[in-house]
Amino acid sequence: MTEETITAKEYKLDVESELRFEIETKDCKVSVELKLGSAELFGTELVKGKAYEFHTGAKVAIFTYRGCTLEVRGETDVIYISRETPMIQYLNCHAALEQMREKAEEEDTLGPIALIVGPTDVGKSTLCKIFLNYAARMNRRPLYCDIDVGQGTLSVPGMIASILVERPASLTEGFSQSAPLVYHHGHRSPSENSALYKMIIKKMAEVAITSRESNKGLKTSGIIINTCGWVKGAGYKSLLHAAEEFQVDVIFVLDQERLYNELLRDVPSKVKVVLLPKSGGVVERSKTQRGEARDGRIREYFYGGRSPLYPFSFDVKWADMRLYKIGAPALPASCLPIGMKPEDHLTKLVPVAPSPAILHHLISISFAESLEDDVLCTNIMGFICVTGVDPERQVVTVLSPQPRPLPPNNILLLSDIQFMDSH
């Protein structure tokens, strides 16, 4: 390690400025320590005198309202101080949401429901994190719903999920995810089964709204909803569907004026639509980088992040697997039974016989124990990954966060998402 790598460098930030850096070098880590003043990372405050470590793939923007001094140790690919930042606009939006919460408290009504929309790689997940952290710092308990199946900030990719946020996110571990509500979609994009996508969004919205009515803290704290970057054609219609099902009060549009004007035209006038700039530190990712991010999320599910986890590997007999996938091959309209819609095949449960074709695929373990249950809209218990298939012995080897056996009666849902276990 070179002397430059281990030497600490101090950066003095002016009022309302950001220190931005990226780490792309493999097996590299950078530590940041707040020496003077106050600063925050995506709404989470830094503790003075505490060193925070960031690893390969990190893209960090540390913001200060009043000025600060930061000490950075380690080698970064890019590092600079920016005085052009949209954080004041984001803060003003948080203040507007907080006013809506205060009004809801006074009138004993429901708090704000905010939908964050925009194309890919404009900082939607980051803006959600900022709003949630600011709300938690005001002693609120908002619900965070992530309906972006492509990346999966709360679960593995291919799912939608929600959690109750009771405290600001840890700078290293993120939000506490002890009891997420997860629904299976099984694809990288909503377009691969839009009928199922709309169905599980409707179910999540029903659960969210019911939860608000029975939880006083959640009732006024509201909901923050993160969406995918598919904003044209059917993707735009899915955004309108989500806005309608969640009964949103405000839509924040990041970095696309066309989408902003389309929403102004198409949503009810009572819904506020706000156009916001993206942060200058947002970086567009290639298809390869997005794939690596998906693999990283799955690896973290099984093996943990900073706090390591130790998954189990064991064999499961084919006869013990009740495996299904959602979606059957389409039939010509002339072959459909009377009353059946052409898109109904997309929400049909199809039995899957274990075979080498399922190797490396993720499988969701549903809480549903019978086909008579509403399997498609039943939440998910957890995930396993098929790491080996032996047709002669008729067993599959699975990677699991829990020891054997698998739940005996629960239905397993096959996902199109694949993961190559390199451990």
Short mmCIF file of C-alpha atoms in Angstrom, two decimals:
data_model
loop_
_atom_site.label_atom_id
_atom_site.label_comp_id
_atom_site.label_asym_id
_atom_site.label_seq_id
_atom_site.Cartn_x
_atom_site.Cartn_y
_atom_site.Cartn_z
CA MET A 1 0.00 0.00 0.00
CA THR A 2 1.44 3.37 -1.00
CA GLU A 3 2.06 6.23 1.40
CA GLU A 4 -0.54 8.28 -0.48
CA THR A 5 -3.15 5.57 0.13
CA ILE A 6 -2.76 5.59 3.92
CA THR A 7 -2.18 9.33 4.37
CA ALA A 8 -5.18 11.17 5.77
CA LYS A 9 -6.42 14.14 3.76
CA GLU A 10 -8.61 16.89 5.17
CA TYR A 11 -11.40 18.51 3.18
CA LYS A 12 -13.01 21.73 4.41
CA LEU A 13 -16.54 22.19 3.16
CA ASP A 14 -18.33 25.53 2.94
CA VAL A 15 -21.95 26.10 3.90
CA GLU A 16 -24.39 24.06 1.77
CA SER A 17 -21.80 21.99 -0.12
CA GLU A 18 -21.03 18.30 -0.66
CA LEU A 19 -17.95 16.09 -0.65
CA ARG A 20 -18.53 13.48 -3.35
CA PHE A 21 -16.41 10.43 -4.01
CA GLU A 22 -16.55 7.08 -5.76
CA ILE A 23 -14.73 3.81 -5.09
CA GLU A 24 -14.41 1.47 -8.05
CA THR A 25 -11.09 -0.22 -7.35
CA LYS A 26 -11.67 -3.81 -6.20
CA ASP A 27 -10.95 -4.75 -2.60
CA CYS A 28 -10.47 -1.10 -1.68
CA LYS A 29 -11.89 0.72 1.32
CA VAL A 30 -12.06 4.37 2.33
CA SER A 31 -12.75 5.73 5.80
CA VAL A 32 -14.29 9.15 6.47
CA GLU A 33 -14.27 10.94 9.81
CA LEU A 34 -16.08 14.15 10.75
CA LYS A 35 -13.59 16.42 12.55
CA LEU A 36 -15.46 19.73 12.85
CA GLY A 37 -18.97 21.00 12.17
CA SER A 38 -21.92 18.85 11.16
CA ALA A 39 -22.58 16.73 8.08
CA GLU A 40 -24.92 14.01 6.84
CA LEU A 41 -25.05 11.20 4.29
CA PHE A 42 -28.42 10.94 2.52
CA GLY A 43 -30.16 12.36 5.58
CA THR A 44 -28.30 10.33 8.24
CA GLU A 45 -26.12 12.46 10.51
CA LEU A 46 -22.42 11.68 10.90
CA VAL A 47 -21.15 11.31 14.46
CA LYS A 48 -18.14 13.53 15.16
CA GLY A 49 -14.92 11.56 15.73
CA LYS A 50 -16.29 8.27 14.36
CA ALA A 51 -14.66 6.71 11.28
CA TYR A 52 -17.07 5.36 8.65
CA GLU A 53 -15.83 2.79 6.15
CA PHE A 54 -16.94 2.58 2.51
CA HIS A 55 -16.02 -0.23 0.13
CA THR A 56 -15.85 -1.03 -3.57
CA GLY A 57 -18.83 0.27 -5.55
CA ALA A 58 -19.66 3.05 -3.09
CA LYS A 59 -20.82 6.39 -4.50
CA VAL A 60 -20.95 8.82 -1.60
CA ALA A 61 -22.16 12.40 -1.22
CA ILE A 62 -21.62 13.90 2.26
CA PHE A 63 -23.55 17.15 2.65
CA THR A 64 -23.22 19.98 5.16
CA TYR A 65 -25.63 22.82 5.86
CA ARG A 66 -23.29 24.87 8.07
CA GLY A 67 -19.80 23.81 6.97
CA CYS A 68 -17.51 21.04 8.24
CA THR A 69 -14.08 19.44 8.08
CA LEU A 70 -13.80 15.81 6.93
CA GLU A 71 -10.77 13.52 7.12
CA VAL A 72 -10.55 10.92 4.35
CA ARG A 73 -8.23 7.90 4.46
CA GLY A 74 -7.82 5.55 1.52
CA GLU A 75 -7.77 5.68 -2.26
CA THR A 76 -10.79 6.97 -4.17
CA ASP A 77 -11.29 6.92 -7.94
CA VAL A 78 -13.02 10.32 -7.89
CA ILE A 79 -13.23 12.87 -5.06
CA TYR A 80 -14.27 16.52 -5.17
CA ILE A 81 -16.20 19.23 -3.33
CA SER A 82 -19.37 20.45 -5.05
CA ARG A 83 -21.22 23.65 -4.29
CA GLU A 84 -23.95 22.88 -6.83
CA THR A 85 -26.38 20.64 -4.95
CA PRO A 86 -30.18 20.19 -4.96
CA MET A 87 -30.22 19.35 -1.22
CA ILE A 88 -31.95 22.63 -0.27
CA GLN A 89 -34.78 21.80 -2.70
CA TYR A 90 -34.99 18.29 -1.25
CA LEU A 91 -35.11 19.80 2.26
CA ASN A 92 -37.94 22.12 1.22
CA CYS A 93 -39.89 19.11 -0.10
CA HIS A 94 -39.35 17.32 3.22
CA ALA A 95 -40.61 20.45 5.03
CA ALA A 96 -43.75 20.42 2.88
CA LEU A 97 -44.34 16.73 3.71
CA GLU A 98 -43.82 17.53 7.40
CA GLN A 99 -46.44 20.29 7.22
CA MET A 100 -48.87 17.76 5.76
CA ARG A 101 -48.08 15.40 8.66
CA GLU A 102 -48.69 18.15 11.22
CA LYS A 103 -52.01 19.01 9.58
CA ALA A 104 -52.97 15.31 9.61
CA GLU A 105 -52.22 15.19 13.37
CA GLU A 106 -54.37 18.23 14.05
CA GLU A 107 -57.29 16.97 12.00
CA ASP A 108 -56.84 13.24 12.77
CA THR A 109 -56.57 12.42 9.08
CA LEU A 110 -54.07 10.45 6.98
CA GLY A 111 -50.53 11.70 6.42
CA PRO A 112 -48.93 12.25 2.99
CA ILE A 113 -48.30 9.52 0.45
CA ALA A 114 -45.42 10.43 -1.87
CA LEU A 115 -44.44 8.68 -5.12
CA ILE A 116 -40.88 9.18 -6.41
CA VAL A 117 -40.63 8.74 -10.20
CA GLY A 118 -38.08 9.29 -12.97
CA PRO A 119 -35.95 7.43 -15.54
CA THR A 120 -33.14 5.08 -14.53
CA ASP A 121 -30.12 6.37 -12.63
CA VAL A 122 -31.41 9.76 -11.51
CA GLY A 123 -31.27 9.12 -7.75
CA LYS A 124 -34.83 7.95 -6.91
CA SER A 125 -33.71 5.50 -4.21
CA THR A 126 -31.39 8.14 -2.73
CA LEU A 127 -34.20 10.73 -2.57
CA CYS A 128 -36.44 8.15 -0.85
CA LYS A 129 -33.67 7.54 1.70
CA ILE A 130 -33.30 11.29 2.35
CA PHE A 131 -37.04 11.76 2.90
CA LEU A 132 -37.25 8.70 5.16
CA ASN A 133 -34.22 9.67 7.24
CA TYR A 134 -35.48 13.22 7.71
CA ALA A 135 -38.89 11.88 8.74
CA ALA A 136 -37.33 9.44 11.24
CA ARG A 137 -35.26 12.29 12.71
CA MET A 138 -38.58 14.11 13.32
CA ASN A 139 -39.79 11.05 15.30
CA ARG A 140 -42.06 9.92 12.48
CA ARG A 141 -42.63 6.29 11.46
CA PRO A 142 -43.19 6.31 7.69
CA LEU A 143 -43.77 3.24 5.57
CA TYR A 144 -41.27 2.68 2.77
CA CYS A 145 -42.59 0.80 -0.27
CA ASP A 146 -40.08 -0.23 -2.94
CA ILE A 147 -41.87 -1.30 -6.12
CA ASP A 148 -38.72 -1.34 -8.27
CA VAL A 149 -38.29 -5.04 -9.13
CA GLY A 150 -35.08 -4.38 -11.07
CA GLN A 151 -32.71 -3.63 -8.17
CA GLY A 152 -34.45 -4.55 -4.91
CA THR A 153 -33.31 -2.11 -2.21
CA LEU A 154 -35.38 -3.90 0.47
CA SER A 155 -35.33 -7.48 -0.80
CA VAL A 156 -33.66 -9.46 -3.58
CA PRO A 157 -34.26 -8.32 -7.18
CA GLY A 158 -37.49 -9.49 -8.76
CA MET A 159 -39.63 -8.62 -5.72
CA ILE A 160 -41.52 -5.64 -4.35
CA ALA A 161 -41.28 -4.97 -0.63
CA SER A 162 -42.15 -2.56 2.18
CA ILE A 163 -40.81 -1.85 5.67
CA LEU A 164 -41.74 0.43 8.56
CA VAL A 165 -38.95 2.97 9.14
CA GLU A 166 -38.62 3.76 12.85
CA ARG A 167 -35.08 5.18 12.95
CA PRO A 168 -32.61 6.72 10.49
CA ALA A 169 -30.64 4.33 8.31
CA SER A 170 -27.24 3.14 9.47
CA LEU A 171 -24.47 4.52 7.28
CA THR A 172 -23.06 1.01 6.83
CA GLU A 173 -26.07 -1.33 7.05
CA GLY A 174 -28.93 0.86 5.79
CA PHE A 175 -32.47 0.64 7.20
CA SER A 176 -33.38 -2.07 9.68
CA GLN A 177 -35.14 -4.82 7.69
CA SER A 178 -36.22 -7.20 10.42
CA ALA A 179 -39.75 -7.74 9.09
CA PRO A 180 -40.21 -6.68 5.45
CA LEU A 181 -43.43 -7.42 3.58
CA VAL A 182 -42.37 -9.01 0.27
CA TYR A 183 -44.34 -10.06 -2.82
CA HIS A 184 -43.03 -12.25 -5.66
CA HIS A 185 -42.77 -10.96 -9.22
CA GLY A 186 -39.79 -13.00 -10.38
CA HIS A 187 -38.46 -10.83 -13.23
CA ARG A 188 -35.96 -8.00 -13.71
CA SER A 189 -38.55 -5.72 -15.29
CA PRO A 190 -42.30 -5.19 -14.77
CA SER A 191 -42.71 -5.51 -18.55
CA GLU A 192 -42.00 -9.25 -18.37
CA ASN A 193 -45.29 -9.78 -16.50
CA SER A 194 -47.17 -6.49 -16.24
CA ALA A 195 -50.44 -8.16 -15.19
CA LEU A 196 -48.78 -9.75 -12.14
CA TYR A 197 -46.93 -6.50 -11.39
CA LYS A 198 -50.19 -4.54 -11.23
CA MET A 199 -51.80 -7.27 -9.12
CA ILE A 200 -49.12 -7.28 -6.41
CA ILE A 201 -48.95 -3.46 -6.35
CA LYS A 202 -52.71 -3.42 -5.73
CA LYS A 203 -52.25 -5.92 -2.88
CA MET A 204 -49.38 -3.98 -1.31
CA ALA A 205 -51.40 -0.76 -1.48
CA GLU A 206 -54.36 -2.46 0.23
CA VAL A 207 -52.11 -3.73 3.04
CA ALA A 208 -50.40 -0.35 3.41
CA ILE A 209 -53.65 1.58 3.64
CA THR A 210 -55.14 -0.94 6.09
CA SER A 211 -51.98 -0.72 8.24
CA ARG A 212 -52.24 3.05 8.40
CA GLU A 213 -55.74 2.90 9.77
CA SER A 214 -54.68 0.60 12.63
CA ASN A 215 -51.32 2.22 13.46
CA LYS A 216 -51.51 5.76 14.83
CA GLY A 217 -47.83 6.56 14.21
CA LEU A 218 -47.99 5.32 10.64
CA LYS A 219 -51.33 7.02 10.04
CA THR A 220 -49.88 10.51 10.13
CA SER A 221 -46.29 9.69 9.09
CA GLY A 222 -47.35 8.60 5.61
CA ILE A 223 -45.77 6.48 2.89
CA ILE A 224 -42.76 6.99 0.61
CA ILE A 225 -42.83 4.90 -2.59
CA ASN A 226 -39.83 4.16 -4.79
CA THR A 227 -40.50 3.21 -8.43
CA CYS A 228 -38.58 1.68 -11.35
CA GLY A 229 -37.05 3.67 -14.19
CA TRP A 230 -39.48 2.36 -16.85
CA VAL A 231 -41.44 5.55 -17.59
CA LYS A 232 -42.63 5.13 -21.19
CA GLY A 233 -45.58 3.28 -22.69
CA ALA A 234 -46.77 0.47 -20.41
CA GLY A 235 -44.26 1.63 -17.80
CA TYR A 236 -45.96 5.01 -17.59
CA LYS A 237 -49.34 3.27 -17.23
CA SER A 238 -47.94 1.22 -14.33
CA LEU A 239 -46.90 4.48 -12.61
CA LEU A 240 -50.43 5.81 -12.99
CA HIS A 241 -51.76 2.49 -11.64
CA ALA A 242 -49.48 2.74 -8.58
CA ALA A 243 -50.51 6.36 -7.98
CA GLU A 244 -54.17 5.38 -8.11
CA GLU A 245 -53.89 2.28 -5.92
CA PHE A 246 -51.80 3.99 -3.22
CA GLN A 247 -54.02 7.11 -3.40
CA VAL A 248 -50.94 9.33 -3.57
CA ASP A 249 -51.02 12.99 -2.54
CA VAL A 250 -47.78 14.13 -4.15
CA ILE A 251 -45.52 12.89 -6.97
CA PHE A 252 -41.87 13.96 -7.10
CA VAL A 253 -40.48 13.75 -10.64
CA LEU A 254 -36.69 13.60 -10.94
CA ASP A 255 -34.94 15.08 -13.97
CA GLN A 256 -37.53 14.60 -16.72
CA GLU A 257 -39.75 17.50 -17.76
CA ARG A 258 -41.69 15.40 -20.25
CA LEU A 259 -42.76 12.92 -17.56
CA TYR A 260 -43.63 15.84 -15.28
CA ASN A 261 -45.97 17.36 -17.88
CA GLU A 262 -47.57 14.00 -18.71
CA LEU A 263 -48.36 13.45 -15.03
CA LEU A 264 -49.74 16.98 -14.68
CA ARG A 265 -52.11 16.11 -17.52
CA ASP A 266 -53.15 12.64 -16.35
CA VAL A 267 -53.35 12.60 -12.54
CA PRO A 268 -56.23 14.18 -10.59
CA SER A 269 -55.81 17.88 -9.86
CA LYS A 270 -55.72 17.22 -6.10
CA VAL A 271 -52.40 15.35 -6.56
CA LYS A 272 -49.42 17.70 -6.40
CA VAL A 273 -46.72 17.04 -9.02
CA VAL A 274 -43.27 18.50 -8.28
CA LEU A 275 -40.29 18.56 -10.68
CA LEU A 276 -36.88 18.21 -9.00
CA PRO A 277 -33.34 18.18 -10.40
CA LYS A 278 -31.12 15.15 -9.95
CA SER A 279 -27.93 15.46 -7.93
CA GLY A 280 -24.79 16.25 -9.91
CA GLY A 281 -23.16 13.22 -8.29
CA VAL A 282 -25.58 10.73 -9.86
CA VAL A 283 -23.76 8.41 -12.27
CA GLU A 284 -25.39 6.42 -15.06
CA ARG A 285 -24.70 2.70 -14.78
CA SER A 286 -24.04 0.33 -17.65
CA LYS A 287 -26.01 -2.90 -18.11
CA THR A 288 -23.06 -4.78 -16.64
CA GLN A 289 -22.94 -2.55 -13.56
CA ARG A 290 -26.67 -2.97 -12.98
CA GLY A 291 -26.23 -6.75 -13.22
CA GLU A 292 -23.37 -6.62 -10.71
CA ALA A 293 -25.54 -4.57 -8.36
CA ARG A 294 -28.29 -7.22 -8.57
CA ASP A 295 -25.79 -9.97 -7.81
CA GLY A 296 -24.49 -7.91 -4.88
CA ARG A 297 -27.98 -7.61 -3.39
CA ILE A 298 -28.52 -11.39 -3.61
CA ARG A 299 -25.06 -12.12 -2.20
CA GLU A 300 -25.81 -9.78 0.69
CA TYR A 301 -29.08 -11.64 1.38
CA PHE A 302 -27.26 -14.95 1.79
CA TYR A 303 -23.83 -13.87 3.07
CA GLY A 304 -24.52 -10.50 4.74
CA GLY A 305 -22.73 -7.19 4.33
CA ARG A 306 -20.50 -5.75 7.06
CA SER A 307 -22.04 -8.25 9.47
CA PRO A 308 -21.32 -11.61 7.80
CA LEU A 309 -23.97 -14.33 7.58
CA TYR A 310 -23.28 -18.05 7.17
CA PRO A 311 -25.87 -19.74 4.91
CA PHE A 312 -26.49 -23.48 4.73
CA SER A 313 -26.22 -25.85 1.78
CA PHE A 314 -28.26 -29.07 1.71
CA ASP A 315 -30.07 -31.45 -0.62
CA VAL A 316 -33.82 -31.49 -1.20
CA LYS A 317 -35.63 -34.41 -2.85
CA TRP A 318 -37.58 -33.58 -5.96
CA ALA A 319 -40.63 -35.25 -4.43
CA ASP A 320 -40.52 -32.78 -1.53
CA MET A 321 -40.63 -29.67 -3.74
CA ARG A 322 -43.98 -28.08 -4.59
CA LEU A 323 -42.51 -25.83 -7.25
CA TYR A 324 -44.52 -23.47 -9.46
CA LYS A 325 -43.93 -20.52 -11.72
CA ILE A 326 -46.36 -17.69 -12.40
CA GLY A 327 -47.38 -17.33 -16.03
CA ALA A 328 -48.32 -19.88 -18.69
CA PRO A 329 -47.69 -19.72 -22.46
CA ALA A 330 -50.18 -17.47 -24.23
CA LEU A 331 -53.06 -19.07 -26.12
CA PRO A 332 -54.71 -17.65 -29.25
CA ALA A 333 -57.91 -15.73 -28.46
CA SER A 334 -59.94 -18.36 -30.35
CA CYS A 335 -58.72 -21.07 -27.95
CA LEU A 336 -59.59 -19.24 -24.74
CA PRO A 337 -62.52 -20.40 -22.59
CA ILE A 338 -65.56 -18.13 -22.59
CA GLY A 339 -65.01 -15.17 -20.27
CA MET A 340 -61.23 -15.60 -20.04
CA LYS A 341 -59.14 -12.54 -20.92
CA PRO A 342 -56.00 -12.86 -23.10
CA GLU A 343 -53.77 -11.62 -20.25
CA ASP A 344 -55.10 -14.15 -17.72
CA HIS A 345 -52.34 -16.60 -18.64
CA LEU A 346 -49.84 -14.21 -17.04
CA THR A 347 -51.32 -14.80 -13.59
CA LYS A 348 -51.77 -18.57 -13.85
CA LEU A 349 -49.80 -20.91 -11.56
CA VAL A 350 -47.95 -23.56 -13.57
CA PRO A 351 -46.34 -26.61 -11.90
CA VAL A 352 -42.60 -26.95 -12.59
CA ALA A 353 -40.84 -30.31 -12.54
CA PRO A 354 -37.33 -30.02 -11.03
CA SER A 355 -34.65 -30.37 -13.73
CA PRO A 356 -31.22 -28.94 -14.64
CA ALA A 357 -33.10 -25.97 -16.15
CA ILE A 358 -33.64 -24.50 -12.66
CA LEU A 359 -29.90 -24.45 -11.82
CA HIS A 360 -28.78 -21.11 -10.30
CA HIS A 361 -32.35 -19.78 -10.16
CA LEU A 362 -33.74 -18.06 -7.08
CA ILE A 363 -36.83 -19.63 -5.53
CA SER A 364 -39.25 -17.77 -3.26
CA ILE A 365 -40.78 -19.62 -0.33
CA SER A 366 -44.38 -18.44 -0.02
CA PHE A 367 -46.37 -18.38 3.20
CA ALA A 368 -49.16 -20.02 1.14
CA GLU A 369 -49.56 -23.72 1.93
CA SER A 370 -52.32 -24.56 -0.52
CA LEU A 371 -53.31 -23.67 -4.07
CA GLU A 372 -56.65 -22.66 -2.59
CA ASP A 373 -54.84 -19.73 -0.96
CA ASP A 374 -54.32 -16.54 -2.94
CA VAL A 375 -50.75 -17.61 -3.77
CA LEU A 376 -49.94 -14.67 -6.05
CA CYS A 377 -50.85 -12.13 -3.38
CA THR A 378 -49.42 -14.00 -0.39
CA ASN A 379 -46.23 -12.54 1.04
CA ILE A 380 -42.88 -14.30 0.88
CA MET A 381 -41.13 -16.02 3.80
CA GLY A 382 -37.63 -16.08 2.29
CA PHE A 383 -35.48 -17.29 -0.59
CA ILE A 384 -33.27 -20.19 -1.59
CA CYS A 385 -30.95 -20.58 -4.58
CA VAL A 386 -30.47 -23.78 -6.57
CA THR A 387 -26.73 -24.52 -6.65
CA GLY A 388 -26.84 -28.10 -7.94
CA VAL A 389 -29.20 -30.55 -9.68
CA ASP A 390 -28.64 -34.34 -9.68
CA PRO A 391 -31.16 -36.06 -12.00
CA GLU A 392 -29.87 -39.55 -11.09
CA ARG A 393 -30.48 -39.12 -7.35
CA GLN A 394 -33.44 -36.81 -8.07
CA VAL A 395 -32.26 -34.14 -5.60
CA VAL A 396 -31.41 -30.47 -5.88
CA THR A 397 -28.80 -28.74 -3.74
CA VAL A 398 -29.92 -25.38 -2.39
CA LEU A 399 -28.30 -22.43 -0.67
CA SER A 400 -30.49 -21.33 2.24
CA PRO A 401 -30.27 -18.80 5.08
CA GLN A 402 -31.87 -21.43 7.36
CA PRO A 403 -30.78 -25.03 8.07
CA ARG A 404 -32.67 -28.00 6.66
CA PRO A 405 -35.44 -28.87 6.14
CA LEU A 406 -37.47 -26.52 3.97
CA PRO A 407 -40.97 -25.77 5.29
CA PRO A 408 -42.82 -29.02 4.44
CA ASN A 409 -46.05 -27.70 2.95
CA ASN A 410 -45.22 -24.27 1.61
CA ILE A 411 -45.45 -23.46 -2.08
CA LEU A 412 -42.20 -22.59 -3.86
CA LEU A 413 -42.20 -19.97 -6.66
CA LEU A 414 -39.53 -20.11 -9.34
CA SER A 415 -37.90 -16.81 -10.28
CA ASP A 416 -36.22 -15.82 -13.55
CA ILE A 417 -33.48 -14.15 -11.47
CA GLN A 418 -30.26 -16.17 -11.41
CA PHE A 419 -27.31 -16.08 -9.03
CA MET A 420 -23.95 -17.82 -9.40
CA ASP A 421 -22.66 -18.63 -5.92
CA SER A 422 -18.92 -17.87 -5.98
CA HIS A 423 -18.24 -18.61 -2.29
#
